[in-house]
mmCIF file of C-alpha atoms in Angstrom:
data_model
loop_
_atom_site.group_PDB
_atom_site.id
_atom_site.type_symbol
_atom_site.label_atom_id
_atom_site.label_comp_id
_atom_site.label_asym_id
_atom_site.label_seq_id
_atom_site.Cartn_x
_atom_site.Cartn_y
_atom_site.Cartn_z
ATOM 1 C CA MET A 1 -6.768 17.937 -10.507
ATOM 2 C CA SER A 2 -6.788 14.400 -9.053
ATOM 3 C CA ASP A 3 -9.201 13.294 -6.367
ATOM 4 C CA PHE A 4 -6.354 13.145 -3.844
ATOM 5 C CA ASP A 5 -5.131 16.649 -4.737
ATOM 6 C CA SER A 6 -8.587 18.033 -4.105
ATOM 7 C CA GLY A 7 -8.512 16.824 -0.495
ATOM 8 C CA ILE A 8 -5.038 18.074 0.444
ATOM 9 C CA PRO A 9 -4.649 21.355 2.370
ATOM 10 C CA SER A 10 -2.904 24.019 0.283
ATOM 11 C CA ARG A 11 0.011 24.147 2.734
ATOM 12 C CA LEU A 12 0.526 20.424 2.298
ATOM 13 C CA LYS A 13 0.512 20.825 -1.490
ATOM 14 C CA SER A 14 3.176 23.526 -1.268
ATOM 15 C CA TYR A 15 5.340 21.240 0.858
ATOM 16 C CA ARG A 16 4.922 18.437 -1.660
ATOM 17 C CA GLU A 17 6.217 20.808 -4.346
ATOM 18 C CA LYS A 18 9.142 21.690 -2.083
ATOM 19 C CA VAL A 19 9.960 18.036 -1.587
ATOM 20 C CA SER A 20 9.752 17.394 -5.337
ATOM 21 C CA ASP A 21 11.935 20.362 -6.269
ATOM 22 C CA SER A 22 14.514 19.561 -3.586
ATOM 23 C CA LEU A 23 14.839 15.897 -4.557
ATOM 24 C CA GLU A 24 15.081 16.740 -8.237
ATOM 25 C CA SER A 25 17.793 19.289 -7.444
ATOM 26 C CA TYR A 26 19.718 16.756 -5.334
ATOM 27 C CA LEU A 27 19.430 13.814 -7.735
ATOM 28 C CA GLY A 28 18.985 15.419 -11.146
ATOM 29 C CA SER A 29 22.669 15.955 -11.930
ATOM 30 C CA LYS A 30 23.805 12.484 -10.866
ATOM 31 C CA LYS A 31 24.702 10.171 -13.769
ATOM 32 C CA GLY A 32 24.750 6.450 -14.394
ATOM 33 C CA LYS A 33 22.296 3.573 -14.688
ATOM 34 C CA THR A 34 21.685 3.444 -10.945
ATOM 35 C CA TYR A 35 20.461 7.041 -10.973
ATOM 36 C CA ASP A 36 18.538 6.449 -14.205
ATOM 37 C CA MET A 37 16.477 3.803 -12.384
ATOM 38 C CA VAL A 38 16.133 5.882 -9.198
ATOM 39 C CA ASN A 39 15.047 8.997 -11.072
ATOM 40 C CA TYR A 40 12.705 6.994 -13.278
ATOM 41 C CA HIS A 41 10.951 5.473 -10.267
ATOM 42 C CA LEU A 42 10.607 8.892 -8.630
ATOM 43 C CA GLY A 43 9.149 10.286 -11.826
ATOM 44 C CA PHE A 44 11.940 12.651 -12.831
ATOM 45 C CA ASN A 45 12.706 10.962 -16.178
ATOM 46 C CA GLY A 46 11.396 8.402 -18.665
ATOM 47 C CA GLU A 47 8.109 7.957 -20.480
ATOM 48 C CA GLY A 48 5.169 9.600 -18.804
ATOM 49 C CA SER A 49 7.385 11.906 -16.775
ATOM 50 C CA ASP A 50 6.522 15.561 -16.295
ATOM 51 C CA GLY A 51 9.778 16.209 -14.426
ATOM 52 C CA ASN A 52 8.088 16.215 -11.011
ATOM 53 C CA LEU A 53 8.002 13.723 -8.195
ATOM 54 C CA GLN A 54 5.284 11.146 -8.792
ATOM 55 C CA GLY A 55 3.176 9.870 -5.963
ATOM 56 C CA LYS A 56 1.475 11.657 -3.087
ATOM 57 C CA ALA A 57 4.625 12.442 -1.007
ATOM 58 C CA ILE A 58 2.248 12.573 1.917
ATOM 59 C CA ARG A 59 4.692 11.416 4.589
ATOM 60 C CA SER A 60 7.459 13.868 3.755
ATOM 61 C CA SER A 61 4.978 16.733 3.291
ATOM 62 C CA LEU A 62 3.364 15.965 6.661
ATOM 63 C CA ALA A 63 6.789 16.093 8.344
ATOM 64 C CA LEU A 64 7.272 19.669 7.123
ATOM 65 C CA TYR A 65 3.665 20.561 7.841
ATOM 66 C CA ALA A 66 3.885 19.266 11.414
ATOM 67 C CA THR A 67 7.139 21.149 11.988
ATOM 68 C CA GLU A 68 5.496 24.435 11.005
ATOM 69 C CA ALA A 69 2.327 23.658 12.970
ATOM 70 C CA LEU A 70 4.436 23.116 16.099
ATOM 71 C CA GLY A 71 6.386 26.348 15.686
ATOM 72 C CA GLY A 72 9.545 24.906 14.151
ATOM 73 C CA ASP A 73 11.399 25.800 10.959
ATOM 74 C CA PRO A 74 10.365 23.543 8.040
ATOM 75 C CA ASN A 75 13.593 24.366 6.188
ATOM 76 C CA GLU A 76 15.586 22.823 9.036
ATOM 77 C CA ALA A 77 13.426 19.686 8.802
ATOM 78 C CA LEU A 78 13.683 19.437 4.996
ATOM 79 C CA PRO A 79 16.690 17.030 4.808
ATOM 80 C CA ALA A 80 14.928 14.618 7.172
ATOM 81 C CA ALA A 81 11.687 14.902 5.189
ATOM 82 C CA LEU A 82 13.575 14.075 1.977
ATOM 83 C CA SER A 83 15.118 11.099 3.738
ATOM 84 C CA LEU A 84 11.651 9.912 4.774
ATOM 85 C CA GLU A 85 10.423 10.223 1.177
ATOM 86 C CA LEU A 86 13.293 8.121 -0.163
ATOM 87 C CA ILE A 87 12.765 5.464 2.525
ATOM 88 C CA HIS A 88 9.141 5.204 1.443
ATOM 89 C CA ASN A 89 10.149 4.907 -2.203
ATOM 90 C CA PHE A 90 12.777 2.239 -1.624
ATOM 91 C CA SER A 91 10.024 0.189 0.006
ATOM 92 C CA LEU A 92 7.792 0.666 -3.056
ATOM 93 C CA VAL A 93 10.464 -0.581 -5.466
ATOM 94 C CA HIS A 94 10.988 -3.714 -3.385
ATOM 95 C CA ASP A 95 7.230 -4.116 -2.881
ATOM 96 C CA ASP A 96 6.750 -4.196 -6.676
ATOM 97 C CA ILE A 97 9.243 -7.060 -6.887
ATOM 98 C CA GLN A 98 7.568 -9.036 -4.106
ATOM 99 C CA ASP A 99 4.106 -8.543 -5.618
ATOM 100 C CA ASP A 100 5.351 -8.915 -9.227
ATOM 101 C CA ASP A 101 3.579 -5.657 -10.105
ATOM 102 C CA ARG A 102 4.064 -4.409 -13.657
ATOM 103 C CA THR A 103 2.750 -0.884 -13.251
ATOM 104 C CA ARG A 104 2.902 1.843 -10.625
ATOM 105 C CA ARG A 105 1.400 5.296 -10.998
ATOM 106 C CA GLY A 106 0.443 4.441 -14.558
ATOM 107 C CA ARG A 107 3.991 3.567 -15.674
ATOM 108 C CA PRO A 108 5.988 0.316 -15.914
ATOM 109 C CA THR A 109 7.639 -0.565 -12.611
ATOM 110 C CA VAL A 110 11.418 -0.609 -12.313
ATOM 111 C CA GLN A 111 11.383 -4.403 -11.975
ATOM 112 C CA TYR A 112 9.336 -4.729 -15.191
ATOM 113 C CA LYS A 113 11.204 -2.057 -17.186
ATOM 114 C CA TRP A 114 14.667 -3.358 -16.238
ATOM 115 C CA SER A 115 14.556 -6.586 -14.203
ATOM 116 C CA PRO A 116 13.779 -7.739 -10.669
ATOM 117 C CA ASP A 117 17.509 -8.006 -9.962
ATOM 118 C CA GLN A 118 18.133 -4.415 -11.077
ATOM 119 C CA ALA A 119 15.104 -3.253 -9.099
ATOM 120 C CA ILE A 120 16.705 -4.707 -5.944
ATOM 121 C CA ASN A 121 19.741 -2.559 -6.719
ATOM 122 C CA ALA A 122 17.556 0.523 -7.319
ATOM 123 C CA GLY A 123 15.736 -0.002 -4.044
ATOM 124 C CA ASP A 124 18.989 -0.466 -2.177
ATOM 125 C CA ALA A 125 20.332 2.723 -3.751
ATOM 126 C CA LEU A 126 17.245 4.664 -2.628
ATOM 127 C CA LYS A 127 17.799 3.399 0.937
ATOM 128 C CA ASP A 128 21.426 4.598 0.941
ATOM 129 C CA LEU A 129 20.425 7.880 -0.672
ATOM 130 C CA SER A 130 17.953 8.420 2.160
ATOM 131 C CA LEU A 131 20.931 8.597 4.524
ATOM 132 C CA LEU A 132 23.152 10.623 2.224
ATOM 133 C CA VAL A 133 20.571 13.298 1.415
ATOM 134 C CA MET A 134 20.057 13.944 5.102
ATOM 135 C CA LEU A 135 23.759 14.097 5.946
ATOM 136 C CA ASP A 136 24.675 16.159 2.860
ATOM 137 C CA LEU A 137 21.941 18.755 3.378
ATOM 138 C CA SER A 138 22.198 18.949 7.202
ATOM 139 C CA ARG A 139 25.826 20.057 7.412
ATOM 140 C CA ASP A 140 24.859 23.509 8.664
ATOM 141 C CA GLY A 141 22.095 22.246 10.951
ATOM 142 C CA GLU A 142 22.066 21.276 14.607
ATOM 143 C CA SER A 143 23.931 17.967 14.879
ATOM 144 C CA GLY A 144 21.909 16.770 17.863
ATOM 145 C CA LYS A 145 18.637 17.025 15.958
ATOM 146 C CA THR A 146 20.197 15.377 12.898
ATOM 147 C CA LEU A 147 21.355 12.391 14.915
ATOM 148 C CA GLU A 148 18.000 12.137 16.718
ATOM 149 C CA ALA A 149 16.152 12.219 13.401
ATOM 150 C CA LEU A 150 18.474 9.631 11.825
ATOM 151 C CA ALA A 151 17.953 7.275 14.738
ATOM 152 C CA ALA A 152 14.186 7.722 14.588
ATOM 153 C CA LEU A 153 14.044 7.207 10.821
ATOM 154 C CA SER A 154 16.141 4.031 11.087
ATOM 155 C CA GLU A 155 13.747 2.629 13.701
ATOM 156 C CA TYR A 156 10.677 3.469 11.607
ATOM 157 C CA SER A 157 12.261 2.037 8.448
ATOM 158 C CA LEU A 158 13.023 -1.236 10.248
ATOM 159 C CA ARG A 159 9.477 -1.412 11.590
ATOM 160 C CA MET A 160 8.110 -0.877 8.084
ATOM 161 C CA ILE A 161 10.219 -3.780 6.833
ATOM 162 C CA GLN A 162 9.021 -5.975 9.699
ATOM 163 C CA GLY A 163 5.466 -5.142 8.662
ATOM 164 C CA GLN A 164 6.195 -6.184 5.102
ATOM 165 C CA VAL A 165 7.583 -9.489 6.419
ATOM 166 C CA LEU A 166 4.288 -10.048 8.240
ATOM 167 C CA ASP A 167 2.284 -9.104 5.152
ATOM 168 C CA LEU A 168 3.999 -11.800 3.081
ATOM 169 C CA ASP A 169 3.882 -14.291 5.960
ATOM 170 C CA TYR A 170 0.147 -13.810 6.391
ATOM 171 C CA MET A 171 -0.485 -14.916 2.792
ATOM 172 C CA GLU A 172 0.587 -18.424 3.880
ATOM 173 C CA ARG A 173 -1.261 -18.494 7.205
ATOM 174 C CA ARG A 174 -4.812 -19.453 8.119
ATOM 175 C CA ASP A 175 -4.990 -17.838 11.552
ATOM 176 C CA VAL A 176 -4.865 -14.151 10.587
ATOM 177 C CA ASP A 177 -7.470 -12.228 12.556
ATOM 178 C CA ILE A 178 -8.169 -8.513 12.901
ATOM 179 C CA ASP A 179 -5.665 -8.133 15.751
ATOM 180 C CA SER A 180 -2.974 -9.761 13.588
ATOM 181 C CA TYR A 181 -3.894 -7.496 10.702
ATOM 182 C CA LEU A 182 -3.622 -4.381 12.888
ATOM 183 C CA GLU A 183 -0.237 -5.547 14.130
ATOM 184 C CA MET A 184 0.932 -5.824 10.538
ATOM 185 C CA ILE A 185 -0.299 -2.423 9.322
ATOM 186 C CA SER A 186 0.866 -0.681 12.492
ATOM 187 C CA ALA A 187 4.347 -1.579 11.245
ATOM 188 C CA LYS A 188 4.027 -1.628 7.467
ATOM 189 C CA THR A 189 1.907 1.519 7.026
ATOM 190 C CA CYS A 190 1.732 3.394 10.295
ATOM 191 C CA ALA A 191 5.474 3.445 11.027
ATOM 192 C CA LEU A 192 6.414 6.079 8.430
ATOM 193 C CA LEU A 193 3.366 8.209 9.231
ATOM 194 C CA GLU A 194 4.343 8.109 12.882
ATOM 195 C CA GLY A 195 7.809 9.073 11.691
ATOM 196 C CA ALA A 196 6.453 12.132 9.866
ATOM 197 C CA PHE A 197 4.939 13.581 13.023
ATOM 198 C CA HIS A 198 7.932 12.492 15.129
ATOM 199 C CA LEU A 199 10.165 14.533 12.826
ATOM 200 C CA GLY A 200 7.849 17.485 13.291
ATOM 201 C CA GLY A 201 8.311 17.112 17.037
ATOM 202 C CA ILE A 202 12.095 16.807 16.787
ATOM 203 C CA TYR A 203 12.488 19.950 14.680
ATOM 204 C CA SER A 204 10.174 21.951 16.937
ATOM 205 C CA SER A 205 11.983 20.751 20.093
ATOM 206 C CA ALA A 206 8.877 19.031 21.471
ATOM 207 C CA GLY A 207 9.055 17.264 24.837
ATOM 208 C CA GLU A 208 8.519 13.555 25.418
ATOM 209 C CA ASP A 209 4.806 13.855 26.243
ATOM 210 C CA GLU A 210 4.194 15.904 23.113
ATOM 211 C CA LEU A 211 6.155 13.427 20.984
ATOM 212 C CA GLU A 212 4.014 10.557 22.240
ATOM 213 C CA LYS A 213 0.822 12.383 21.272
ATOM 214 C CA LEU A 214 2.161 13.257 17.834
ATOM 215 C CA ILE A 215 3.287 9.675 17.186
ATOM 216 C CA SER A 216 -0.080 8.334 18.351
ATOM 217 C CA PHE A 217 -1.892 10.654 15.944
ATOM 218 C CA GLY A 218 0.340 9.437 13.112
ATOM 219 C CA ARG A 219 -0.418 5.829 14.027
ATOM 220 C CA TYR A 220 -4.187 6.290 13.931
ATOM 221 C CA LEU A 221 -3.901 8.223 10.670
ATOM 222 C CA GLY A 222 -2.000 5.228 9.284
ATOM 223 C CA TYR A 223 -4.785 2.864 10.267
ATOM 224 C CA VAL A 224 -7.324 5.056 8.471
ATOM 225 C CA TYR A 225 -5.118 5.346 5.392
ATOM 226 C CA GLN A 226 -4.443 1.617 5.056
ATOM 227 C CA ILE A 227 -7.970 0.404 5.794
ATOM 228 C CA ARG A 228 -9.342 2.750 3.151
ATOM 229 C CA ASP A 229 -6.566 1.623 0.799
ATOM 230 C CA ASP A 230 -7.696 -1.954 1.306
ATOM 231 C CA TRP A 231 -11.244 -0.934 0.447
ATOM 232 C CA LEU A 232 -10.018 0.719 -2.750
ATOM 233 C CA GLY A 233 -8.059 -2.416 -3.639
ATOM 234 C CA ILE A 234 -11.348 -4.295 -3.993
ATOM 235 C CA TRP A 235 -14.133 -1.772 -4.687
ATOM 236 C CA GLY A 236 -12.234 1.196 -6.079
ATOM 237 C CA GLN A 237 -12.412 2.112 -9.770
ATOM 238 C CA PRO A 238 -8.970 1.506 -11.339
ATOM 239 C CA GLU A 239 -9.221 4.623 -13.501
ATOM 240 C CA GLU A 240 -9.712 6.684 -10.326
ATOM 241 C CA SER A 241 -7.658 4.819 -7.768
ATOM 242 C CA GLY A 242 -4.738 3.811 -9.984
ATOM 243 C CA LYS A 243 -5.030 0.365 -8.358
ATOM 244 C CA SER A 244 -6.055 -2.892 -9.951
ATOM 245 C CA ALA A 245 -9.365 -4.086 -8.581
ATOM 246 C CA LEU A 246 -8.056 -7.639 -8.985
ATOM 247 C CA SER A 247 -4.506 -7.944 -7.684
ATOM 248 C CA ASP A 248 -5.135 -8.016 -3.914
ATOM 249 C CA ILE A 249 -7.701 -10.784 -4.272
ATOM 250 C CA GLU A 250 -5.725 -12.553 -6.991
ATOM 251 C CA GLU A 251 -2.724 -12.709 -4.628
ATOM 252 C CA LYS A 252 -5.038 -13.669 -1.714
ATOM 253 C CA LYS A 253 -3.680 -10.851 0.403
ATOM 254 C CA ARG A 254 -5.082 -10.554 3.907
ATOM 255 C CA SER A 255 -6.500 -7.089 3.427
ATOM 256 C CA PHE A 256 -8.992 -5.757 5.972
ATOM 257 C CA PRO A 257 -12.198 -6.738 4.127
ATOM 258 C CA VAL A 258 -10.983 -10.316 3.737
ATOM 259 C CA VAL A 259 -9.702 -10.613 7.301
ATOM 260 C CA TYR A 260 -12.992 -9.228 8.580
ATOM 261 C CA ALA A 261 -14.951 -11.722 6.472
ATOM 262 C CA LEU A 262 -12.799 -14.679 7.531
ATOM 263 C CA GLN A 263 -13.234 -13.740 11.183
ATOM 264 C CA GLY A 264 -16.820 -12.503 11.179
ATOM 265 C CA GLY A 265 -18.445 -14.521 8.426
ATOM 266 C CA HIS A 266 -20.518 -17.649 8.846
ATOM 267 C CA GLY A 267 -22.338 -20.375 6.933
ATOM 268 C CA GLU A 268 -21.775 -21.366 3.321
ATOM 269 C CA GLU A 269 -20.213 -18.012 2.386
ATOM 270 C CA LEU A 270 -17.477 -18.393 4.983
ATOM 271 C CA THR A 271 -16.837 -22.033 4.021
ATOM 272 C CA ARG A 272 -16.448 -21.094 0.372
ATOM 273 C CA LEU A 273 -14.258 -18.070 1.118
ATOM 274 C CA LYS A 274 -11.905 -20.267 3.136
ATOM 275 C CA GLU A 275 -11.783 -22.796 0.279
ATOM 276 C CA LEU A 276 -10.778 -20.062 -2.122
ATOM 277 C CA TYR A 277 -8.243 -18.314 0.119
ATOM 278 C CA TYR A 278 -6.635 -21.488 1.430
ATOM 279 C CA SER A 279 -6.215 -23.016 -2.046
ATOM 280 C CA GLU A 280 -2.897 -23.239 -3.886
ATOM 281 C CA GLY A 281 -1.766 -20.586 -6.342
ATOM 282 C CA LYS A 282 -3.333 -17.351 -7.507
ATOM 283 C CA LEU A 283 -7.062 -16.927 -8.037
ATOM 284 C CA GLY A 284 -8.449 -16.689 -11.573
ATOM 285 C CA GLU A 285 -10.784 -13.940 -12.713
ATOM 286 C CA ASP A 286 -13.960 -16.006 -12.155
ATOM 287 C CA LYS A 287 -12.929 -16.795 -8.586
ATOM 288 C CA ILE A 288 -11.977 -13.171 -7.940
ATOM 289 C CA GLU A 289 -15.539 -12.165 -8.818
ATOM 290 C CA GLU A 290 -16.850 -14.928 -6.555
ATOM 291 C CA VAL A 291 -14.772 -13.566 -3.659
ATOM 292 C CA LYS A 292 -16.148 -10.077 -4.225
ATOM 293 C CA GLU A 293 -19.699 -11.443 -4.164
ATOM 294 C CA ILE A 294 -19.005 -13.279 -0.901
ATOM 295 C CA LEU A 295 -17.517 -10.125 0.652
ATOM 296 C CA GLU A 296 -20.661 -8.233 -0.285
ATOM 297 C CA GLU A 297 -22.835 -10.952 1.266
ATOM 298 C CA ILE A 298 -20.847 -10.703 4.509
ATOM 299 C CA ASP A 299 -21.168 -6.888 4.451
ATOM 300 C CA ALA A 300 -17.387 -6.477 4.404
ATOM 301 C CA SER A 301 -17.464 -3.196 2.440
ATOM 302 C CA LYS A 302 -19.621 -1.435 5.020
ATOM 303 C CA LYS A 303 -17.697 -2.854 7.961
ATOM 304 C CA THR A 304 -14.367 -1.805 6.444
ATOM 305 C CA ASN A 305 -15.548 1.774 6.214
ATOM 306 C CA GLU A 306 -16.899 1.634 9.775
ATOM 307 C CA TRP A 307 -13.521 0.496 11.126
ATOM 308 C CA ALA A 308 -11.726 3.286 9.239
ATOM 309 C CA GLU A 309 -14.120 5.812 10.762
ATOM 310 C CA LYS A 310 -13.575 4.347 14.223
ATOM 311 C CA TYR A 311 -9.820 4.895 13.958
ATOM 312 C CA TRP A 312 -10.312 8.381 12.580
ATOM 313 C CA ASN A 313 -12.303 9.252 15.704
ATOM 314 C CA HIS A 314 -9.337 8.022 17.791
ATOM 315 C CA ALA A 315 -7.032 10.160 15.644
ATOM 316 C CA VAL A 316 -9.127 13.287 16.206
ATOM 317 C CA ARG A 317 -8.964 12.815 19.974
ATOM 318 C CA GLU A 318 -5.172 12.536 19.810
ATOM 319 C CA LEU A 319 -4.947 15.514 17.479
ATOM 320 C CA HIS A 320 -6.734 17.753 19.976
ATOM 321 C CA GLU A 321 -4.205 16.752 22.635
ATOM 322 C CA THR A 322 -1.186 17.855 20.557
ATOM 323 C CA GLY A 323 0.339 21.299 20.644
ATOM 324 C CA MET A 324 -0.165 21.902 16.946
ATOM 325 C CA ALA A 325 -1.628 25.271 15.954
ATOM 326 C CA ASP A 326 -5.397 25.585 15.655
ATOM 327 C CA TRP A 327 -5.214 26.176 11.911
ATOM 328 C CA ALA A 328 -3.370 22.873 11.504
ATOM 329 C CA LYS A 329 -5.854 20.971 13.641
ATOM 330 C CA THR A 330 -8.718 22.327 11.531
ATOM 331 C CA GLU A 331 -6.983 21.435 8.260
ATOM 332 C CA LEU A 332 -5.924 17.991 9.431
ATOM 333 C CA LYS A 333 -9.462 17.195 10.530
ATOM 334 C CA GLU A 334 -10.708 18.130 7.066
ATOM 335 C CA PHE A 335 -7.927 16.055 5.509
ATOM 336 C CA GLY A 336 -8.759 13.016 7.648
ATOM 337 C CA SER A 337 -12.436 13.256 6.762
ATOM 338 C CA PHE A 338 -11.379 13.257 3.110
ATOM 339 C CA LEU A 339 -9.225 10.158 3.623
ATOM 340 C CA LEU A 340 -12.313 8.240 4.738
ATOM 341 C CA THR A 341 -13.936 8.657 1.326
ATOM 342 C CA ARG A 342 -10.975 9.135 -1.017
ATOM 343 C CA LYS A 343 -11.110 7.427 -4.393
ATOM 344 C CA GLN A 344 -7.362 7.489 -5.052
#
């Protein structure tokens, strides 16, 4: 069992299995190179495949979980949850191209196995499939909810893309502070987590006030998730996290520890960090280690964890205001506490 699996509520695990089985059933019989690439990325075929969806499927599973916790029917929400999962995965395929990543989830990326050009096609196909799976599997559902969910998912998908635009833009800018960073991750990471809880609200017929609380909880959960992810990108163990401990610094990404250090550092350490991050090209291995040493000197590791905990406290307050069942609130609080210390 992976570290992440150990921290997931059993209901959430069962919904992840449902998402995996449903996507495999929908896509498994489709033929052609496009579907070969799509199914490979999802984990349904190719080397290293066990026939199941790879990845955490946390957003789609949370959509079903929230629907049940609010008194709705998760089966009615399933097509929208599958759509959300495919939206997330189209973004990952394109993200691998933009970052020139060669591996994801321990396997060669689509852009490395085929080509960047073909990976663009695979990502585009996943985006279109996110619409088709919802329309195909919602034919017997309530059309009003389907249209509401489609509109919401389109908005969240666009926000996610806008966040990715900012992420790339920030790599070329020198004025990125914590507020700018939060603006970026509120779009890039938080949008689809907000979408998960929004879907739960739609399929449980929640009112506007309830929807706002659910979306706010998803947003704060996204902050926690991304800030911890940034910590893992520097101090995590690759064999546990599945992430390179070098790539974020090598690419000079404005992850939270770096943004905190650039804004809150001082003296020689700050001067040298700016020299490294404002230089041309990627950083070599010796300079990557130097950056890590500077971040330790500025106490960026500790401060990163403190900020994640601060946003989790905000999330808990929002969670208590939602109409989710008590059992769900208890499990989600345990899950959030796990996210603060996850290794994967």
